[in-house]
Amino acid sequence: MSDFFQEQLQALRAQSLHRKLREVGTAQGPEIEIVGQQLVNFSSNDYLGLANDPLLREAAIAGVAEFGVGAGASRLISGTQSPHLRLEAALAKWKGTQAALCFGSGYAAAVGTLPALVGKQDVVVLDKLCHASLIDGARLSGATIRVFPHNHLGKLESHLDWARRERPEARVLVVTEAVFSMNGDRAPLRALIGLKKRFGAMLLLDEAHSIGVIGANGRGLAAEENLTREIDVQMGTLSKALGVSGGYICGSRTLIEWLVNRARSFIFSTAPPPALAVAAHAAVEFLASEAGEQRRQKLWARVAVLRQCMAEHCAACLSTREKGSAIHPLVIGDEQAALNLSRMLQHEGFLVPAIRYPTVPRDEARLRITVTAAHDEKQIRRLAEAISRHRAELTPIAA
Ligand SMILES: *Cc1c(COP(=O)(O)O)cnc(C)c1O
């Protein structure tokens, strides 16, 4: 057995697709230490710098002092402690939905929710660039899966048309992301809603990279476009801009009651530590506050600095698509070339990970730069300069 896996690992190395873990000896932040080297961190989804913020640290500590560490059982057995319910009430209020339900992670939210909504007789239609958790949830549901090219409304329409003709009885679920994790661009939400309504489908919107970052009070893309009421299932994570850990679903009271009864990753997993719910609740309150608004403005100012520096140093490197997010891909193509560039940047003191297959399609390897509110302008300028010195490695991409 071990021979087989060793051969496969060797094959991964030969294709520059092998991955390994790197130890970080510090808290998350704009600078971290990896195996003895201090690096400016452009790899994190901690967009607002909350992961190590005193406000959240103190909330978590107070949570531990009152509720201890473990939750002891699943939510339905005896693990529903007051912090979970308070967090869910706060999430629902903030997102403007009737109810909310938290999961151990965003991944668990996806693989629990999709199979609760659709089954073997049904149809799931996904954007090609949907996150692995959504794909896995769709597969686990046993529903027929149709995939449309990224943000391609015409192909989505023809899938919906097919579903309605061939499966008139089926429930049809459209699944997409508000801001795409590896591209940084946004979904055409209003048009998607028009289509899902026309064909009587449900819509699940994953706001993992928009929540906390976009919209009034950081409530996400649906809120920014005033479309909250039109979305059946709003998914997101507490692990990125909110700086903590866990996933959530927001929606109607009926939806949440159904998930409590049917989402297996909720039912058959121990409740998240109550102290994390206390910390996530503090994060939600922060996002809705004046201080939260200022932090978001700081993030957008940093994003503008990166875009401006890249325009000065390497105009062809960044596409213009992703200017509405904190995620900036530098598409390289070749896996080894992306790794080489990432290594050169690390040598100069920057952590910018090379993202490769299967996270992105083959031969679309890229560096993924994420800017956070915690970076200072100088760090961003130095990164842009370093990238421009290695620009020969970069393939210009179409805007
Ligand atoms: C990170 C991510 C998830 C999973 O969330 P976790 O809390 O990290 O498990 C789901 N969807 C998208 C689009 C993501 O980027």
Coordinates of C-alpha atoms and ligand atoms in Angstrom, one line a residue:
M1 CA 0.0 0.0 0.0
S2 CA 2.7 2.5 1.0
D3 CA 4.4 2.0 -2.4
F4 CA 1.4 3.1 -4.2
F5 CA 1.1 6.3 -2.3
Q6 CA 4.8 7.0 -2.5
E7 CA 4.6 6.7 -6.2
Q8 CA 1.7 9.0 -6.4
L9 CA 3.4 11.5 -4.2
Q10 CA 6.5 11.3 -6.5
A11 CA 4.2 12.0 -9.5
L12 CA 2.8 15.0 -7.7
R13 CA 6.3 16.3 -7.2
A14 CA 7.2 15.8 -10.9
Q15 CA 4.2 17.9 -11.9
S16 CA 4.9 20.7 -9.4
L17 CA 1.6 19.8 -7.6
H18 CA 3.0 18.5 -4.4
R19 CA 2.0 20.4 -1.3
K20 CA 3.4 20.6 2.2
L21 CA 2.6 22.3 5.4
R22 CA 4.7 25.2 6.7
E23 CA 4.9 25.9 10.4
V24 CA 3.9 29.4 11.5
G25 CA 5.3 30.2 14.9
T26 CA 3.3 33.4 15.6
A27 CA -0.3 34.7 15.7
Q28 CA -1.8 35.6 12.4
G29 CA -1.2 39.1 11.3
P30 CA 0.4 41.2 8.6
E31 CA 3.8 39.8 9.6
I32 CA 4.3 36.2 10.5
E33 CA 7.2 33.9 11.2
I34 CA 7.7 30.8 9.0
V35 CA 10.5 28.5 10.0
G36 CA 12.7 31.2 11.4
Q37 CA 12.0 33.8 8.7
Q38 CA 9.9 36.9 9.2
L39 CA 7.5 37.4 6.3
V40 CA 5.0 40.1 5.3
N41 CA 1.9 38.0 4.9
F42 CA -0.1 38.6 1.8
S43 CA -1.8 35.2 1.9
S44 CA -4.4 35.5 4.6
N45 CA -8.2 35.9 4.4
D46 CA -8.2 37.8 7.7
Y47 CA -9.1 40.9 5.7
L48 CA -9.8 43.2 8.6
G49 CA -7.0 42.0 10.8
L50 CA -9.4 40.7 13.4
A51 CA -7.9 37.2 14.0
N52 CA -5.5 38.6 16.6
D53 CA -7.4 41.8 17.6
P54 CA -7.5 42.6 21.3
L55 CA -11.3 42.9 21.1
L56 CA -11.7 39.4 19.9
R57 CA -9.0 38.0 22.1
E58 CA -10.7 39.4 25.2
A59 CA -14.1 38.2 24.1
A60 CA -12.7 34.6 23.6
I61 CA -11.0 34.7 27.0
A62 CA -14.2 35.9 28.7
G63 CA -16.0 33.1 26.9
V64 CA -13.5 30.5 28.2
A65 CA -13.8 31.9 31.7
E66 CA -17.6 31.5 31.7
F67 CA -18.1 28.5 29.6
G68 CA -14.9 26.5 29.6
V69 CA -13.5 25.0 26.4
G70 CA -15.4 22.1 25.0
A71 CA -19.1 22.0 24.1
G72 CA -19.5 18.5 25.3
A73 CA -22.1 17.3 22.8
S74 CA -23.8 18.1 19.5
R75 CA -26.2 21.0 19.5
L76 CA -29.3 18.8 19.6
I77 CA -28.1 16.7 22.5
S78 CA -26.9 19.2 25.1
G79 CA -24.3 21.4 23.3
T80 CA -26.6 24.4 22.5
Q81 CA -25.2 26.9 25.0
S82 CA -26.3 30.5 25.3
P83 CA -23.4 32.0 23.2
H84 CA -24.5 29.9 20.2
L85 CA -28.0 31.3 20.4
R86 CA -26.9 34.8 21.0
L87 CA -24.5 34.6 18.0
E88 CA -27.3 33.3 15.7
A89 CA -29.7 36.0 16.8
A90 CA -27.0 38.6 16.2
L91 CA -26.1 37.1 12.7
A92 CA -29.8 37.1 11.7
K93 CA -30.3 40.7 12.8
W94 CA -27.1 41.8 11.1
K95 CA -27.9 40.0 7.8
G96 CA -31.5 41.0 7.8
T97 CA -32.9 37.5 7.8
Q98 CA -35.4 35.7 10.0
A99 CA -33.0 33.2 11.4
A100 CA -29.4 31.9 11.3
L101 CA -27.6 28.6 12.1
C102 CA -23.9 28.1 12.8
F103 CA -21.7 25.2 11.9
G104 CA -18.3 24.1 12.9
S105 CA -16.8 25.5 9.6
G106 CA -17.9 27.0 6.3
Y107 CA -17.0 23.7 4.8
A108 CA -19.4 21.9 7.2
A109 CA -22.1 24.4 6.4
A110 CA -21.9 23.6 2.7
V111 CA -21.7 19.8 3.0
G112 CA -24.6 19.8 5.5
T113 CA -26.8 22.3 3.7
L114 CA -26.8 21.2 0.1
P115 CA -27.8 17.6 0.8
A116 CA -30.6 18.9 3.1
L117 CA -32.0 21.0 0.3
V118 CA -31.8 18.7 -2.7
G119 CA -31.7 14.9 -3.3
K120 CA -31.5 12.3 -6.0
Q121 CA -34.5 13.5 -7.9
D122 CA -33.3 17.1 -7.9
V123 CA -30.8 19.3 -9.8
V124 CA -27.9 21.5 -8.6
V125 CA -26.5 24.1 -11.0
L126 CA -23.1 25.4 -10.0
D127 CA -20.7 28.1 -11.2
K128 CA -17.6 26.5 -12.6
L129 CA -15.4 28.3 -10.0
C130 CA -17.4 27.3 -7.0
H131 CA -15.4 26.4 -3.9
A132 CA -14.7 22.7 -3.2
S133 CA -17.1 22.7 -0.2
L134 CA -20.0 23.6 -2.5
I135 CA -19.0 21.0 -5.1
D136 CA -18.6 18.3 -2.3
G137 CA -22.0 19.3 -0.9
A138 CA -23.6 19.0 -4.4
R139 CA -22.0 15.5 -4.9
L140 CA -23.1 14.4 -1.5
S141 CA -26.6 15.3 -2.2
G142 CA -26.9 12.8 -5.0
A143 CA -28.7 15.4 -7.2
T144 CA -27.9 15.8 -10.9
I145 CA -25.1 18.3 -11.2
R146 CA -24.9 20.9 -14.0
V147 CA -22.0 23.4 -14.2
F148 CA -22.0 26.7 -16.0
P149 CA -18.9 28.5 -17.2
H150 CA -17.9 31.2 -14.7
N151 CA -20.6 33.9 -14.4
H152 CA -22.0 32.8 -17.8
L153 CA -25.7 33.7 -17.6
G154 CA -26.6 32.2 -21.0
K155 CA -25.3 28.8 -20.0
L156 CA -27.0 29.0 -16.6
E157 CA -30.3 29.8 -18.4
S158 CA -30.0 26.8 -20.7
H159 CA -29.3 24.5 -17.7
L160 CA -32.3 25.8 -15.9
D161 CA -34.4 25.5 -19.1
W162 CA -33.2 21.9 -19.4
A163 CA -34.0 21.1 -15.7
R164 CA -37.5 22.5 -16.1
R165 CA -38.2 20.5 -19.3
E166 CA -36.7 17.2 -18.3
R167 CA -37.4 17.3 -14.5
P168 CA -40.6 19.2 -14.1
E169 CA -41.0 17.9 -10.5
A170 CA -37.4 18.5 -9.4
R171 CA -36.3 21.1 -6.9
V172 CA -33.6 23.1 -8.6
L173 CA -30.8 24.8 -6.6
V174 CA -28.5 27.4 -8.1
V175 CA -25.2 27.8 -6.2
T176 CA -22.6 30.5 -6.6
E177 CA -20.3 32.8 -4.7
A178 CA -20.6 36.5 -4.1
V179 CA -16.9 37.2 -4.4
F180 CA -14.9 34.3 -6.0
S181 CA -12.1 33.1 -3.7
M182 CA -9.3 32.6 -6.3
N183 CA -10.3 35.3 -8.8
G184 CA -11.6 38.1 -6.6
D185 CA -14.4 39.0 -9.0
R186 CA -18.1 39.2 -8.2
A187 CA -21.3 37.3 -9.3
P188 CA -23.8 39.2 -11.4
L189 CA -26.3 38.8 -8.6
R190 CA -29.3 40.7 -9.9
A191 CA -29.3 38.8 -13.2
L192 CA -28.9 35.5 -11.4
I193 CA -31.9 36.3 -9.2
G194 CA -33.9 37.2 -12.3
L195 CA -33.1 33.7 -13.8
K196 CA -33.7 31.7 -10.6
K197 CA -37.1 33.4 -10.2
R198 CA -38.1 32.8 -13.8
F199 CA -37.4 29.1 -13.5
G200 CA -38.7 28.7 -10.0
A201 CA -35.3 27.6 -8.6
M202 CA -33.7 28.3 -5.2
L203 CA -30.5 30.3 -4.9
L204 CA -27.6 29.6 -2.4
L205 CA -25.1 32.4 -2.3
D206 CA -21.8 31.8 -0.5
E207 CA -20.5 35.1 0.9
A208 CA -17.3 33.7 2.3
H209 CA -15.1 36.5 0.8
S210 CA -17.6 39.3 0.8
I211 CA -18.9 39.2 4.3
G212 CA -17.4 41.8 6.6
V213 CA -15.8 43.4 3.6
I214 CA -18.6 44.6 1.2
G215 CA -21.8 46.4 1.8
A216 CA -23.2 48.6 4.6
N217 CA -21.9 47.3 8.0
G218 CA -20.0 44.6 6.0
R219 CA -23.2 42.7 5.5
G220 CA -22.0 41.3 2.1
L221 CA -22.9 41.6 -1.6
A222 CA -26.6 40.8 -1.3
A223 CA -27.0 43.6 1.2
E224 CA -25.0 46.0 -0.9
E225 CA -27.2 45.4 -3.9
N226 CA -30.3 45.4 -1.7
L227 CA -31.2 41.8 -2.7
T228 CA -31.1 40.1 0.7
R229 CA -34.8 39.2 0.5
E230 CA -34.4 37.5 -2.9
I231 CA -31.8 35.0 -1.8
D232 CA -33.1 31.7 -0.3
V233 CA -29.9 30.6 1.4
Q234 CA -27.2 32.9 2.5
M235 CA -24.0 31.0 3.4
G236 CA -20.8 32.4 4.9
T237 CA -17.9 31.8 7.2
L238 CA -16.9 33.2 10.5
S239 CA -13.3 32.2 9.7
K240 CA -12.2 34.9 7.3
A241 CA -13.0 38.6 7.7
L242 CA -14.7 37.8 11.0
G243 CA -11.4 36.5 12.3
V244 CA -12.7 33.5 14.2
S245 CA -13.8 30.1 13.1
G246 CA -17.1 28.4 12.0
G247 CA -19.7 28.7 9.2
Y248 CA -23.2 30.0 9.0
I249 CA -26.4 29.8 7.0
C250 CA -28.9 32.7 7.2
G251 CA -32.4 32.6 5.8
S252 CA -36.0 32.0 6.7
R253 CA -37.2 30.4 10.0
T254 CA -38.4 27.4 8.0
L255 CA -35.0 26.9 6.3
I256 CA -33.2 27.0 9.6
E257 CA -35.7 24.7 11.3
W258 CA -35.2 22.3 8.4
L259 CA -31.5 22.4 8.6
V260 CA -31.6 21.7 12.4
N261 CA -33.5 18.5 11.5
R262 CA -31.7 17.5 8.3
A263 CA -28.2 18.9 8.0
R264 CA -26.0 16.0 9.0
S265 CA -22.8 18.0 9.6
F266 CA -24.8 20.0 12.1
I267 CA -26.6 17.1 13.7
F268 CA -23.7 14.6 14.0
S269 CA -20.9 16.9 15.1
T270 CA -20.1 18.4 18.5
A271 CA -21.1 22.0 18.9
P272 CA -18.3 24.5 18.3
P273 CA -16.6 25.8 21.5
P274 CA -18.9 28.3 23.1
A275 CA -16.0 30.7 23.6
L276 CA -15.6 30.9 19.8
A277 CA -19.3 31.8 19.5
V278 CA -18.6 34.6 22.1
A279 CA -15.7 35.9 19.9
A280 CA -17.7 35.6 16.7
H281 CA -20.5 37.6 18.3
A282 CA -18.0 40.3 19.2
A283 CA -16.8 40.3 15.6
V284 CA -20.4 40.8 14.3
E285 CA -20.9 43.7 16.7
F286 CA -17.6 45.2 15.7
L287 CA -18.5 45.0 12.0
A288 CA -21.8 46.8 12.6
S289 CA -20.1 49.6 14.6
E290 CA -18.5 52.8 13.6
A291 CA -15.0 51.3 14.3
G292 CA -15.9 48.5 12.0
E293 CA -16.8 50.9 9.2
Q294 CA -13.4 52.7 9.7
R295 CA -11.6 49.4 9.6
R296 CA -13.3 48.5 6.3
Q297 CA -12.4 51.9 4.9
K298 CA -8.8 51.2 5.8
L299 CA -9.0 47.9 3.9
W300 CA -10.3 49.6 0.8
A301 CA -7.6 52.3 1.1
R302 CA -5.0 49.6 1.2
V303 CA -6.6 47.8 -1.8
A304 CA -6.4 51.1 -3.7
V305 CA -2.7 51.4 -2.9
L306 CA -2.0 47.9 -4.2
R307 CA -3.9 48.6 -7.4
Q308 CA -2.2 51.9 -7.9
C309 CA 1.3 50.5 -7.3
M310 CA 0.7 47.5 -9.6
A311 CA -0.5 49.9 -12.3
E312 CA 2.7 51.9 -11.9
H313 CA 5.0 48.9 -11.8
C314 CA 3.4 46.2 -13.8
A315 CA 0.3 47.4 -15.6
A316 CA -0.4 44.2 -17.4
C317 CA -0.1 42.0 -14.3
L318 CA -3.5 42.6 -12.6
S319 CA -6.8 42.2 -14.3
T320 CA -9.3 45.0 -13.6
R321 CA -12.0 42.5 -12.8
E322 CA -11.3 42.1 -9.1
K323 CA -11.2 45.8 -8.1
G324 CA -14.2 45.2 -5.9
S325 CA -12.5 42.8 -3.5
A326 CA -9.4 42.3 -1.4
I327 CA -8.3 39.3 -3.6
H328 CA -5.8 40.0 -6.4
P329 CA -4.6 37.0 -8.6
L330 CA -1.5 37.2 -10.6
V331 CA -2.2 34.5 -13.2
I332 CA 1.1 32.8 -14.2
G333 CA -0.2 29.6 -15.9
D334 CA 2.6 27.1 -15.4
E335 CA 2.7 25.5 -12.0
Q336 CA 6.4 25.5 -11.6
A337 CA 6.7 29.1 -12.7
A338 CA 4.2 30.1 -10.1
L339 CA 6.1 28.2 -7.4
N340 CA 9.3 29.8 -8.5
L341 CA 7.9 33.3 -8.3
S342 CA 6.4 32.6 -4.9
R343 CA 9.8 31.4 -3.7
M344 CA 11.6 34.4 -5.1
L345 CA 9.1 36.7 -3.2
Q346 CA 9.6 34.7 -0.1
H347 CA 13.3 35.2 -0.4
E348 CA 12.6 38.9 -0.4
G349 CA 10.5 38.6 2.7
F350 CA 6.9 38.2 1.3
L351 CA 4.5 35.4 1.7
V352 CA 2.4 35.2 -1.4
P353 CA 1.3 31.6 -2.0
A354 CA 1.2 29.9 -5.4
I355 CA -2.3 28.5 -6.0
R356 CA -2.3 25.4 -8.1
Y357 CA -4.5 22.6 -9.4
P358 CA -6.8 21.4 -8.0
T359 CA -7.6 24.7 -6.2
V360 CA -7.6 26.4 -9.7
P361 CA -7.8 24.7 -13.1
R362 CA -4.6 23.1 -14.5
D363 CA -2.2 25.6 -16.2
E364 CA -4.0 28.5 -14.5
A365 CA -1.6 28.6 -11.5
R366 CA -1.4 32.0 -9.9
L367 CA -0.1 34.0 -7.1
R368 CA -3.0 35.1 -4.9
I369 CA -2.3 38.4 -3.1
T370 CA -4.7 39.3 -0.3
V371 CA -4.5 42.8 1.1
T372 CA -5.8 43.4 4.7
A373 CA -6.6 46.5 6.8
A374 CA -3.6 45.5 8.9
H375 CA -1.0 46.0 6.2
D376 CA 0.8 49.4 6.0
E377 CA 1.3 51.2 2.8
K378 CA 5.0 50.6 2.7
Q379 CA 4.6 46.9 2.9
I380 CA 2.3 47.0 -0.1
R381 CA 4.6 49.3 -2.1
R382 CA 7.6 47.0 -1.4
L383 CA 5.6 44.0 -2.6
A384 CA 4.6 45.7 -5.9
E385 CA 8.3 46.7 -6.5
A386 CA 9.5 43.1 -5.8
I387 CA 6.9 41.7 -8.2
S388 CA 7.9 44.2 -10.9
R389 CA 11.5 43.0 -10.6
H390 CA 10.3 39.6 -11.5
R391 CA 7.7 40.6 -14.0
A392 CA 9.3 38.6 -16.8
E393 CA 7.9 35.6 -15.1
L394 CA 4.4 36.9 -15.4
T395 CA 2.0 36.3 -18.3
P396 CA -0.1 39.3 -19.1
I397 CA -3.8 38.6 -18.8
A398 CA -6.8 40.1 -20.5
A399 CA -8.7 42.7 -18.5
Ligands
LIG1 C1 -13.1 29.3 2.8 C2 -14.3 29.0 2.1 C3 -15.3 28.2 2.6 C4 -15.1 27.3 3.8 O1 -15.1 28.1 5.0 P1 -14.3 27.6 6.2 O2 -14.9 28.3 7.4 O3 -12.8 27.9 6.0 O4 -14.4 26.1 6.3 C5 -16.5 28.0 1.9 N1 -16.7 28.7 0.7 C6 -15.7 29.5 0.2 C7 -16.0 30.2 -1.1 C8 -14.5 29.7 0.8 O5 -13.6 30.5 0.3

